[in-house]
Coordinates of C-alpha atoms and ligand atoms in Angstrom, one line a residue:
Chain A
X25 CA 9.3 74.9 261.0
X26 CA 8.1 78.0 259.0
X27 CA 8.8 79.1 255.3
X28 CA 11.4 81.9 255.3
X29 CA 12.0 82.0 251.5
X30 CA 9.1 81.5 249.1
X31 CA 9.1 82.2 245.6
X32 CA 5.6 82.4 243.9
X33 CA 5.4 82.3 240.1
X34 CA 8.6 84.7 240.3
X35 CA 9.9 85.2 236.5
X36 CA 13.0 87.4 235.4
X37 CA 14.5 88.4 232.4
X38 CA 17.6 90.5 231.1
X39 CA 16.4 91.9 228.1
X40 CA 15.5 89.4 225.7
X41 CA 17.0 86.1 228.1
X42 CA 14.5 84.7 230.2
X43 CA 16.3 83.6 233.5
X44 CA 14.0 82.6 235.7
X45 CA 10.6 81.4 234.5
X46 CA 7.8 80.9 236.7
X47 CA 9.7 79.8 239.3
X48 CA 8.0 78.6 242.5
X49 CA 10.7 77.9 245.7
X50 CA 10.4 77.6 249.1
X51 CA 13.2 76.9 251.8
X52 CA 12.3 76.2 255.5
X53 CA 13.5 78.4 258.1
X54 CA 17.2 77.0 259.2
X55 CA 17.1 74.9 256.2
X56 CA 20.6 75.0 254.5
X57 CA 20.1 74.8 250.4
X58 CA 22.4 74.2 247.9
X59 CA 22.0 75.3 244.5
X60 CA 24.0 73.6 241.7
X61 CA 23.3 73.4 237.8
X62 CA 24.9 74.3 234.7
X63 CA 26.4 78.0 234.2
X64 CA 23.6 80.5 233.0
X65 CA 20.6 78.7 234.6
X66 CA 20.0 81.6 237.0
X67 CA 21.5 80.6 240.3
X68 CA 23.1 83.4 241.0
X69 CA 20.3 85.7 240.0
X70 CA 17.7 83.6 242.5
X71 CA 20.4 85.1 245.2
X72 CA 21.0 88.7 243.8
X73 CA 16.7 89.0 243.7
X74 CA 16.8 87.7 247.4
X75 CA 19.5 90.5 248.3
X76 CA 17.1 93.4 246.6
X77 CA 20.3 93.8 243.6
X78 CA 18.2 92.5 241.2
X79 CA 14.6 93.3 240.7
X80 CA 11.9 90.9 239.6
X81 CA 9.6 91.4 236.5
X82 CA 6.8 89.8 238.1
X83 CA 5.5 87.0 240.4
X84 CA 6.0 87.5 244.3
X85 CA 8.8 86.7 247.0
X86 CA 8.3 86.7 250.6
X87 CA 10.5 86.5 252.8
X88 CA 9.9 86.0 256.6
X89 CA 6.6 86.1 256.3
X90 CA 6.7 89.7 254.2
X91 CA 6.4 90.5 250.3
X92 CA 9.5 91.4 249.6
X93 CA 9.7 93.3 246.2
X94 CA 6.2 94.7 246.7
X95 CA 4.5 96.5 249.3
X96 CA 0.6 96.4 251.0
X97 CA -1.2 99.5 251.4
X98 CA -5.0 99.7 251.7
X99 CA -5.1 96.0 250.5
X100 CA -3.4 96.5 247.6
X101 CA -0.3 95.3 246.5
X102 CA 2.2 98.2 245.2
X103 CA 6.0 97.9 244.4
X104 CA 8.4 98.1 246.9
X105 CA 9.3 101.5 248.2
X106 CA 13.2 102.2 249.2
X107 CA 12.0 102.0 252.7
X108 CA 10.7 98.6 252.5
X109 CA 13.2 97.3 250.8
X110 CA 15.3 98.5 253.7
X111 CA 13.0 97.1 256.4
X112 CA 13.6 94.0 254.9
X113 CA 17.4 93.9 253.9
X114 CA 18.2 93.5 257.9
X115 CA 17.0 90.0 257.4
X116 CA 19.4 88.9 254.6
X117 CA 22.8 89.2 253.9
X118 CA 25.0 87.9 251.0
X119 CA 29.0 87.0 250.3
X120 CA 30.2 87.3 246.9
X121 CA 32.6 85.4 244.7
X122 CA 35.0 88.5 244.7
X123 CA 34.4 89.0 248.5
X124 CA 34.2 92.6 248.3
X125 CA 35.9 93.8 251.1
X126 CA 36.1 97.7 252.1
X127 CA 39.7 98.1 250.7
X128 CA 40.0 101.2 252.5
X129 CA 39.6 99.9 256.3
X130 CA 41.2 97.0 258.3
X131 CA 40.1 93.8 258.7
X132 CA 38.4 94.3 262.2
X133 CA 37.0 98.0 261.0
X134 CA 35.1 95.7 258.0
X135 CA 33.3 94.2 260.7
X136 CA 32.6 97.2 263.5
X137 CA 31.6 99.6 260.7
X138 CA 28.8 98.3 259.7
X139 CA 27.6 97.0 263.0
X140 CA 28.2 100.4 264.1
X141 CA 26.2 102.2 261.2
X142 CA 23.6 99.4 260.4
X143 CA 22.9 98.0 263.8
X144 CA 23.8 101.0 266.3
X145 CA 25.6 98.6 268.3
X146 CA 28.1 100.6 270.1
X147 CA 32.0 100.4 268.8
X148 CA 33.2 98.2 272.0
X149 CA 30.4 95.6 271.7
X150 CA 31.2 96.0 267.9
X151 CA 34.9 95.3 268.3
X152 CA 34.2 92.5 270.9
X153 CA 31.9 90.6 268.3
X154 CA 34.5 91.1 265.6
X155 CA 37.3 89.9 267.8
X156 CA 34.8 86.7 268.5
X157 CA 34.1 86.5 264.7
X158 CA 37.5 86.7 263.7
X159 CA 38.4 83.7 265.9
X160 CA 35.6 82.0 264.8
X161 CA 37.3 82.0 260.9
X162 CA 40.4 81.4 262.3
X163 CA 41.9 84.8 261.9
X164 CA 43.1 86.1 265.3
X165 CA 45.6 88.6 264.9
X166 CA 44.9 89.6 261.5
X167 CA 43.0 92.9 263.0
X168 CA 44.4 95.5 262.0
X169 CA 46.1 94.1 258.3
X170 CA 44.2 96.0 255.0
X171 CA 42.6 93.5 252.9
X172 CA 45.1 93.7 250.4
X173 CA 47.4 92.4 252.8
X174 CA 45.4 88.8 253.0
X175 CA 45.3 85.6 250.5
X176 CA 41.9 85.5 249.3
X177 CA 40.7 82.8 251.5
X178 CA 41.7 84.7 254.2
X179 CA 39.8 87.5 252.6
X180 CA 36.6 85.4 251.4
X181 CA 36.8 84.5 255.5
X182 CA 36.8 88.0 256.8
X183 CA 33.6 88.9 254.4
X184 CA 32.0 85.9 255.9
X185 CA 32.8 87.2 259.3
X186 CA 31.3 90.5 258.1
X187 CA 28.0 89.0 257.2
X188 CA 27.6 87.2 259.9
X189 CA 28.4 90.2 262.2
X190 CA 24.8 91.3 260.9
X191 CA 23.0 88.8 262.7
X192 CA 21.0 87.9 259.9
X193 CA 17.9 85.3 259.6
X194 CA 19.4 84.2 256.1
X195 CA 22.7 84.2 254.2
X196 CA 23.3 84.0 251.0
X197 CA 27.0 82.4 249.3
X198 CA 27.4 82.5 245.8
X199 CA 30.3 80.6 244.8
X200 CA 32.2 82.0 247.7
X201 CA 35.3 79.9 246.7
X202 CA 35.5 80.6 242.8
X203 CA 37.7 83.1 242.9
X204 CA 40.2 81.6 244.8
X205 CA 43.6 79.4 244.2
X206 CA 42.6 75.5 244.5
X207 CA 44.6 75.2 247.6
X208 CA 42.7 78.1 249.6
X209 CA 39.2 76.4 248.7
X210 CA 39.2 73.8 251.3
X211 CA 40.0 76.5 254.6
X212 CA 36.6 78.3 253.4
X213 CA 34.6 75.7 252.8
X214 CA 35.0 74.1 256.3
X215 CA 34.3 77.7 257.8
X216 CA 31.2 77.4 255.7
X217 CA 30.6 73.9 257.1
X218 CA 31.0 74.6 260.8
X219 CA 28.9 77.3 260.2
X220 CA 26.1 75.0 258.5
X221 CA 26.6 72.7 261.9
X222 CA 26.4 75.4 264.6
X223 CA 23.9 78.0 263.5
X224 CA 20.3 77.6 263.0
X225 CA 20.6 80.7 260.2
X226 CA 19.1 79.8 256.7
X227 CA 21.7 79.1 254.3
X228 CA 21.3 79.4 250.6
X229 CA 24.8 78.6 249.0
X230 CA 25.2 78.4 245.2
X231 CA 28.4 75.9 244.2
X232 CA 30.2 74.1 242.0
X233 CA 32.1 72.2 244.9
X234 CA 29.9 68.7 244.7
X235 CA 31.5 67.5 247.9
X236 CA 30.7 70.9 250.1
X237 CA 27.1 70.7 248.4
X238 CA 26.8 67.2 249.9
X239 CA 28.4 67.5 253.4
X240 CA 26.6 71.2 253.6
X241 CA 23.5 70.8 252.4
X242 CA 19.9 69.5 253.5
X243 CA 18.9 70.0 250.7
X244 CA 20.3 70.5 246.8
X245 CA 18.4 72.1 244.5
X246 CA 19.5 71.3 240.5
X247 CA 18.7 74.0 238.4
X248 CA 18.5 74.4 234.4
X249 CA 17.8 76.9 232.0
X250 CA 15.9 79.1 235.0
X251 CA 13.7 76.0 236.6
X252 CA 14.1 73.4 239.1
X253 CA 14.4 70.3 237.5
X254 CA 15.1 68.1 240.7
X255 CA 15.1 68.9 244.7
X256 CA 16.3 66.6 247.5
X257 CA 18.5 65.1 250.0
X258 CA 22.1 65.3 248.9
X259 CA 22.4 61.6 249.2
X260 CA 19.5 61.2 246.7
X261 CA 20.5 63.7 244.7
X262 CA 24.1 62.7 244.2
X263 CA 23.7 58.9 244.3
X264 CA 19.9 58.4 242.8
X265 CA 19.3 61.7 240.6
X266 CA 15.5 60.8 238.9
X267 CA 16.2 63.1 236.2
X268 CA 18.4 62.3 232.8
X269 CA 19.4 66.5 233.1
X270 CA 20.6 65.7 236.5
X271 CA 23.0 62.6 235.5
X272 CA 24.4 64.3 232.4
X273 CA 25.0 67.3 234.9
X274 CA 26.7 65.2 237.9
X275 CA 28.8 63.1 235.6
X276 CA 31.1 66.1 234.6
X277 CA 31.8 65.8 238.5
X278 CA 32.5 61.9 238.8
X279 CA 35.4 61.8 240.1
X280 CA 34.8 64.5 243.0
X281 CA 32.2 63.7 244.4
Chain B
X30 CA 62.2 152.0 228.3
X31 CA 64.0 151.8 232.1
X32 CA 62.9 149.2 234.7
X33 CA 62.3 151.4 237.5
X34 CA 62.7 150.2 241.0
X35 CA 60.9 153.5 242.3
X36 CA 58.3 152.3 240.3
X37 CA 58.0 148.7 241.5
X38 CA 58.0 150.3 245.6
X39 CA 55.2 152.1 244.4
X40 CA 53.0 149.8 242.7
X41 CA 54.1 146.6 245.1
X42 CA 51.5 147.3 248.1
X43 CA 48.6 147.8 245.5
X44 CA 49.7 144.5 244.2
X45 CA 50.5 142.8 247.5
X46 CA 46.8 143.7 248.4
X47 CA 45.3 142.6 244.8
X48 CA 47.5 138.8 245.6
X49 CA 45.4 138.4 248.8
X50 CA 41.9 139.1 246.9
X51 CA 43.1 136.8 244.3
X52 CA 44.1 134.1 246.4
X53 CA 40.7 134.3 248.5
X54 CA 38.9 134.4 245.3
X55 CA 40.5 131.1 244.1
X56 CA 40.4 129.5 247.2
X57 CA 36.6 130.2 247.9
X58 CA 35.5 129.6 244.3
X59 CA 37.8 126.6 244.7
X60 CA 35.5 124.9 247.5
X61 CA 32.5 126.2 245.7
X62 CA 33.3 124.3 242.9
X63 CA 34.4 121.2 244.7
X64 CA 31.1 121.1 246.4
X65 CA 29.1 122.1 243.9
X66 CA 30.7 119.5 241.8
X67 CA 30.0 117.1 243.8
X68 CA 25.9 117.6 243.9
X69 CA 26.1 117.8 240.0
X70 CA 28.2 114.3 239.7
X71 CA 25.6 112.5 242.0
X72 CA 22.8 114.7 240.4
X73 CA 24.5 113.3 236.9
X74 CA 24.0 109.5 237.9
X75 CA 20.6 109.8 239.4
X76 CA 18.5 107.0 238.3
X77 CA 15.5 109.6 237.2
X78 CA 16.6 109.7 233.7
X79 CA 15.1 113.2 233.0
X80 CA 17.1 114.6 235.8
X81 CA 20.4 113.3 235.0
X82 CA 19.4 114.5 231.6
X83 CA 18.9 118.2 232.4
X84 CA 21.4 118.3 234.7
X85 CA 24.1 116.9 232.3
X86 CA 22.9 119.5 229.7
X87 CA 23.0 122.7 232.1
X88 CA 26.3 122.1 232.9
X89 CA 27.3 121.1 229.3
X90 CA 25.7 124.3 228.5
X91 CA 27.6 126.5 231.3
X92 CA 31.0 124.5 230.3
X93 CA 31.1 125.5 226.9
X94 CA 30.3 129.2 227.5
X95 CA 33.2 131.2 228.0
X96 CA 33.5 132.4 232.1
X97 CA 33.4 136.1 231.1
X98 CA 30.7 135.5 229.3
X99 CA 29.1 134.5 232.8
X100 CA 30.4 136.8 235.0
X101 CA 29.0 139.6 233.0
X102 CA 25.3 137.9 233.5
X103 CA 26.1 137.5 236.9
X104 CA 27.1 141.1 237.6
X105 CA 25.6 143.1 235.3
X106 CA 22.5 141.3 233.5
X107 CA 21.3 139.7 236.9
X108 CA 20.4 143.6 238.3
X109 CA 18.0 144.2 235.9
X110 CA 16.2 140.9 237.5
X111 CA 16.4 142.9 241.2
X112 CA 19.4 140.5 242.1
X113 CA 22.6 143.1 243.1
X114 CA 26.0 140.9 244.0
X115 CA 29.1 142.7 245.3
X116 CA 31.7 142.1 242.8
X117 CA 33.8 139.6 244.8
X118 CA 30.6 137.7 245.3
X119 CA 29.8 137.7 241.6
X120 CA 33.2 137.0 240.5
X121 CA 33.4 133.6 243.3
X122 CA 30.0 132.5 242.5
X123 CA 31.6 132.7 238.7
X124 CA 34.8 131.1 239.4
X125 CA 32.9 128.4 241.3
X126 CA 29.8 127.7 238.9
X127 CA 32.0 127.3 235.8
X128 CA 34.5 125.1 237.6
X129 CA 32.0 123.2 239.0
X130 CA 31.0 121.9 235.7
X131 CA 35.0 120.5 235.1
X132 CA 35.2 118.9 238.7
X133 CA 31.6 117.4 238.4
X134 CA 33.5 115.2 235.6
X135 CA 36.5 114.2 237.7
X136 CA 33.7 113.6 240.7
X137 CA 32.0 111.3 238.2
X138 CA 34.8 109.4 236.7
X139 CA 35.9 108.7 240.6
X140 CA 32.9 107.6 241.8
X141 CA 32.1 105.3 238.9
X142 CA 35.9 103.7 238.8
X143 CA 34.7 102.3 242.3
X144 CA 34.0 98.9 242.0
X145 CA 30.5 97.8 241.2
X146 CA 30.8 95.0 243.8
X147 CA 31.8 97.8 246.5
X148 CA 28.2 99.0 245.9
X149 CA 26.6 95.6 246.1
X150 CA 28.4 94.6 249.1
X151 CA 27.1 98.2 251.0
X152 CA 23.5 96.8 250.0
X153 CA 24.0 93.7 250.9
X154 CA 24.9 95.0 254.6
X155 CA 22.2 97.2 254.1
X156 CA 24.0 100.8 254.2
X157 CA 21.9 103.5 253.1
X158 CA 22.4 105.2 250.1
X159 CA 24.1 108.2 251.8
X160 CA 26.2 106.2 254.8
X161 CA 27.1 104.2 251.0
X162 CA 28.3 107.2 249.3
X163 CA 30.1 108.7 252.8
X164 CA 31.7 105.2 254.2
X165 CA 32.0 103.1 251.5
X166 CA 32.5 104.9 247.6
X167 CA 34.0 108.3 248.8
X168 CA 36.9 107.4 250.8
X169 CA 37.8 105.3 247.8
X170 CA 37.5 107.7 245.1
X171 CA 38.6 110.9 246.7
X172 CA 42.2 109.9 246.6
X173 CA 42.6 109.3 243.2
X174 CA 40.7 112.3 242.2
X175 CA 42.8 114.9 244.5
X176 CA 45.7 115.6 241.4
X177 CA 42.8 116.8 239.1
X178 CA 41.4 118.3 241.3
X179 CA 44.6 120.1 242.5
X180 CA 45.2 120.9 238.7
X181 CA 41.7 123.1 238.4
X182 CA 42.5 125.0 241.6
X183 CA 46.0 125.9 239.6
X184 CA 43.8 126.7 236.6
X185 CA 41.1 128.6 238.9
X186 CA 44.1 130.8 240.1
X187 CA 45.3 131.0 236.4
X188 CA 41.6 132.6 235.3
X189 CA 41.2 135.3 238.4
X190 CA 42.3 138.5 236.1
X191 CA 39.1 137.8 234.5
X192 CA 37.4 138.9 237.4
X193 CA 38.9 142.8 236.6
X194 CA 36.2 142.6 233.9
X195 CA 33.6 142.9 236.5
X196 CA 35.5 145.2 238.9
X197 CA 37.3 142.8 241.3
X198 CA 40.5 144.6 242.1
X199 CA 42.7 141.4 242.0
X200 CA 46.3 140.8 241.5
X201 CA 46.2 141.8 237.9
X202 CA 42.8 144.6 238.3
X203 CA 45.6 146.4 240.8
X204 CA 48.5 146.5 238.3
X205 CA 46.4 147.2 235.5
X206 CA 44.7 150.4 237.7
X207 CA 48.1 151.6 238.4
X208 CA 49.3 151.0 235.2
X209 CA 46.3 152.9 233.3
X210 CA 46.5 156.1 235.9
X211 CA 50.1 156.4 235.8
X212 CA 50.6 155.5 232.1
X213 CA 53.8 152.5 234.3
X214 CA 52.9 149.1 232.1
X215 CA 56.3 147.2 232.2
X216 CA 57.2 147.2 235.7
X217 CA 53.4 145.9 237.1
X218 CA 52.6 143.8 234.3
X219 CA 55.7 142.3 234.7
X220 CA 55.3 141.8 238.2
X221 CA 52.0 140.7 238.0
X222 CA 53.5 137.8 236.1
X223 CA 56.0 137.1 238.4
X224 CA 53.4 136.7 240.7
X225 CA 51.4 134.3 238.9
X226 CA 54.5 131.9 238.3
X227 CA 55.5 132.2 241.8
X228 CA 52.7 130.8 242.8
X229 CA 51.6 128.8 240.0
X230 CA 55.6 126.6 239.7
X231 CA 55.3 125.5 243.3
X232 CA 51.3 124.9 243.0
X233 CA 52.4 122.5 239.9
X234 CA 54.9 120.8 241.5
X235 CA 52.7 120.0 244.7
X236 CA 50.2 118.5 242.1
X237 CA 52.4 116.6 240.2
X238 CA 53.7 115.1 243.8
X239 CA 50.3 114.4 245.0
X240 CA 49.8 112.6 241.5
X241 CA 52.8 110.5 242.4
X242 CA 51.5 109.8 245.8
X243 CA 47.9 109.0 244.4
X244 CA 48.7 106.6 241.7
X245 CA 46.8 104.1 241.1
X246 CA 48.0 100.8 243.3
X247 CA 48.7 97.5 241.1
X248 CA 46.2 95.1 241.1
X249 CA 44.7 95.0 244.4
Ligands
ATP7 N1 22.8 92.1 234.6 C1 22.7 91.2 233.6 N2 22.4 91.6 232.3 C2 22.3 90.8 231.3 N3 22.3 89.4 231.4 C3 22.5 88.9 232.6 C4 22.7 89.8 233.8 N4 22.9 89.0 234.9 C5 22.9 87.7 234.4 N5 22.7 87.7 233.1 C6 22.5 86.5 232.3 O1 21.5 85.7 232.9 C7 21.8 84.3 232.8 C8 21.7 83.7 234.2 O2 22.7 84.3 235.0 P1 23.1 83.8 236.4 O3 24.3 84.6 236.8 O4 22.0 83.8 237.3 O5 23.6 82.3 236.1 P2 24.3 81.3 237.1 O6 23.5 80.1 237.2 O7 24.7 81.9 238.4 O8 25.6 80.9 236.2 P3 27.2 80.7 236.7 O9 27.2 79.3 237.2 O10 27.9 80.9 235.5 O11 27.5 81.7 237.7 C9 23.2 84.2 232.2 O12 23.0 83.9 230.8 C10 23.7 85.6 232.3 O13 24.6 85.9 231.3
MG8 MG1 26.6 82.5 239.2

């Protein structure tokens, strides 16, 4: 197993808040990662740098063996041009919290489009991975329905269908099931899960769900204040945390887990 | 003074044929102005600051200069810089380049009431900036800006007589030629006003229709 993810010395601010500081990460290839800590420590900003939405003040990321935010040229290491950042966007794809559907298009045109535009696959292989998708989320026959039209699990599904549509080597979730009503949580998370199961595709997935984390995960990362303060199996993690930051943070979950 | 009938057959063909130029001069400057628009609003928002800087200023600069103002420059100063334009040309390049300025704003306001996360989620399946715009932000913010953008094209039509300034012989230029040759002013400028609500009342109702139709859905 190769690195796929590896953050070196990466540090990030907005304005005066520093987010990440010198951060160094690294997440096997296939590996499935949770990320979990306290609200502002910069989880979902580790995601939105991997996804190219959010630029990095300085440090290096590769990713697949490739800098990500900068560029070689005669040995020398230059920012990222457009084009890069392009090359290496068809490795990586991301659902949000607010799922971010195309309001505009149906359900199953969510899913061709993009293959369509991004991947030149042509619109019948298109529609037949869609279909295969859809069934895979448990959404037969929801085709040709507008977004609008869906509960927001059943929406959060469809964007996960969407993503996966791309084929990529590593998918990002941030806190895919926030947004929704408690009782839609549970049909997203077990899509997530048999996902986790049957693919070999890297999985970074940023939660507050303590239970998902453990079932999902190979790994949990807990994160505070823009470092790691403790990586390692779920079972360790949740039942024998090393850290004092890592109790206080778990007990607000006793209970749940 | 007499309304004159004899006078209205007279002056009606002139007019008839001034209608056609005006309506062609509205429409054409119309789509001028909805594509230039466009260019300026996504000119406005580029991410080179100096750029979006000059570009917002020019077309400050040519929206709060009067039109005739322009259409003179673009018809008579513009010669003496070798550059000769047929009137119709000067007075659609006019009609469009002011206009422009006005729908660049309802362009803008669109595209930005689009959903950040719309933009992130394009990235994120790695659309280009262009298949972003066509596929993913347009289609959403076109329909919302089509009564505003109706409502210029009414106001477009509205400011055409301006073009007489620069020898366009438009609705009103026809009437008004008439008028000054055969010393006639009630009957034509009458009509020439008839005209313009004729068309105008039914334009306005169409918009405020399409206004209906485009509102803004409840919480989606
Ligand atoms: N675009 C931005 N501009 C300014 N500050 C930002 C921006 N994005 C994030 N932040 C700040 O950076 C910090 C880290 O944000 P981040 O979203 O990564 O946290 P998080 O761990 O995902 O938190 P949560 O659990 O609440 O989602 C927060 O304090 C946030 O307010
Ligand atoms: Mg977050």
């Amino acid at each position: 197993m190769n690195k796929i993810i590896e953050f070196q010395g990466v540090s990030k601010s907005f304005g005066d808040l520093q987010v990440l500081e010198n951060l160094n990460l690294h997440v096997m290839s296939g590996e499935k990662l949770a990320l979990i800590g306290p609200s502002g420590s910069g989880k979902t900003t580790i995601l939105r740098i991997l996804m190219t939405l959010e630029p990095i003040d300085s440090g290096i990321v590769m990713v697949d063996g490739d800098y990500l935010w900068h560029q070689k040229t005669d040995n020398k290491l230059e920012p990222a041009s457009e084009k890069h950042l392009h090359k290496m966007r068809q490795n990586i794809c991301m659902v949000f919290q607010q799922f971010n559907l195309f309001p505009h298009l149906t359900v199953v045109d969510n899913i061709v489009q993009p293959q369509v535009l991004i991947k030149k696959s042509n619109k019948n292989d298109a529609l037949n991975k869609a279909e295969e998708l859809l069934a895979l989320v448990g959404l037969e026959g929801k085709e040709s329905q507008y977004p609008h039209q869906l509960s927001g699990g059943q929406q959060q599904r469809v964007a996960i269908a969407r993503a996966l549509a791309m084929d990529p080597k590593i998918m990002l979730f941030d806190e895919v099931t926030s947004a929704l009503d408690p009782e839609l949580v549970d049909e997203v998370l077990t899509v997530l899960h048999q996902l986790a199961e049957s693919t070999d595709t890297t999985m970074l997935t940023v939660t507050h769900e303590m239970n998902f984390a453990r079932d999902f995960a190979d790994r949990v990362l807990f994160f505070d204040k823009g470092k790691i303060v403790e990586s390692g199996p779920p079972d360790m993690i949740f039942t024998n945390p090393k850290e004092a930051r890592t109790r206080d943070f778990l007990k607000n979950f006793i209970g749940k887990i | 003074m007499e309304w004159s009938w004899t006078v209205v057959l007279d002056v009606m063909p002139k007019m008839l044929a001034g209608l056609v130029i005006t309506i062609q001069a509205t429409f054409i400057g119309a789509i001028l102005a909805y594509v230039l628009g466009l260019m300026l609003a996504i000119l406005k928002m580029s991410k080179s600051k100096p750029l979006a800087f000059s570009v917002y200023w020019s077309s400050e600069f040519v929206r709060r200069t009067p039109l005739l103002v322009q259409l003179y420059f673009l018809f008579y100063v513009l010669p003496d810089f070798g550059i000769f334009l047929e009137p119709f040309t000067a007075g659609v390049l006019g009609l469009g380049i002011h206009f422009s300025t006005y729908t660049s704003e309802v362009f803008r306001a669109g595209i930005e009431n689009v959903p950040k996360g719309q933009w992130e989620a394009a990235k994120s399946l790695n659309y280009t900036p262009y298949q972003t715009m066509r596929y993913v932000i347009l289609p959403q913010a076109i329909p919302p800006m089509i009564p505003p953008l109706a409502n210029y094209l009414i106001t477009m039509f509205k400011e055409t007589p301006l073009l007489a300034a620069i020898t366009v012989v438009e609705l009103f230029n026809a009437a008004n030629i008439y008028s000054n040759s055969n010393y006639k002013y009630l009957e034509p400028m009458t009509l020439v006003g008839v005209f313009f609500l004729l068309v105008s009342v039914p334009a306005a109702i169409a918009a405020n229709r399409l206004e209906q139709k485009f509102k803004p859905e409840e919480v989606r």
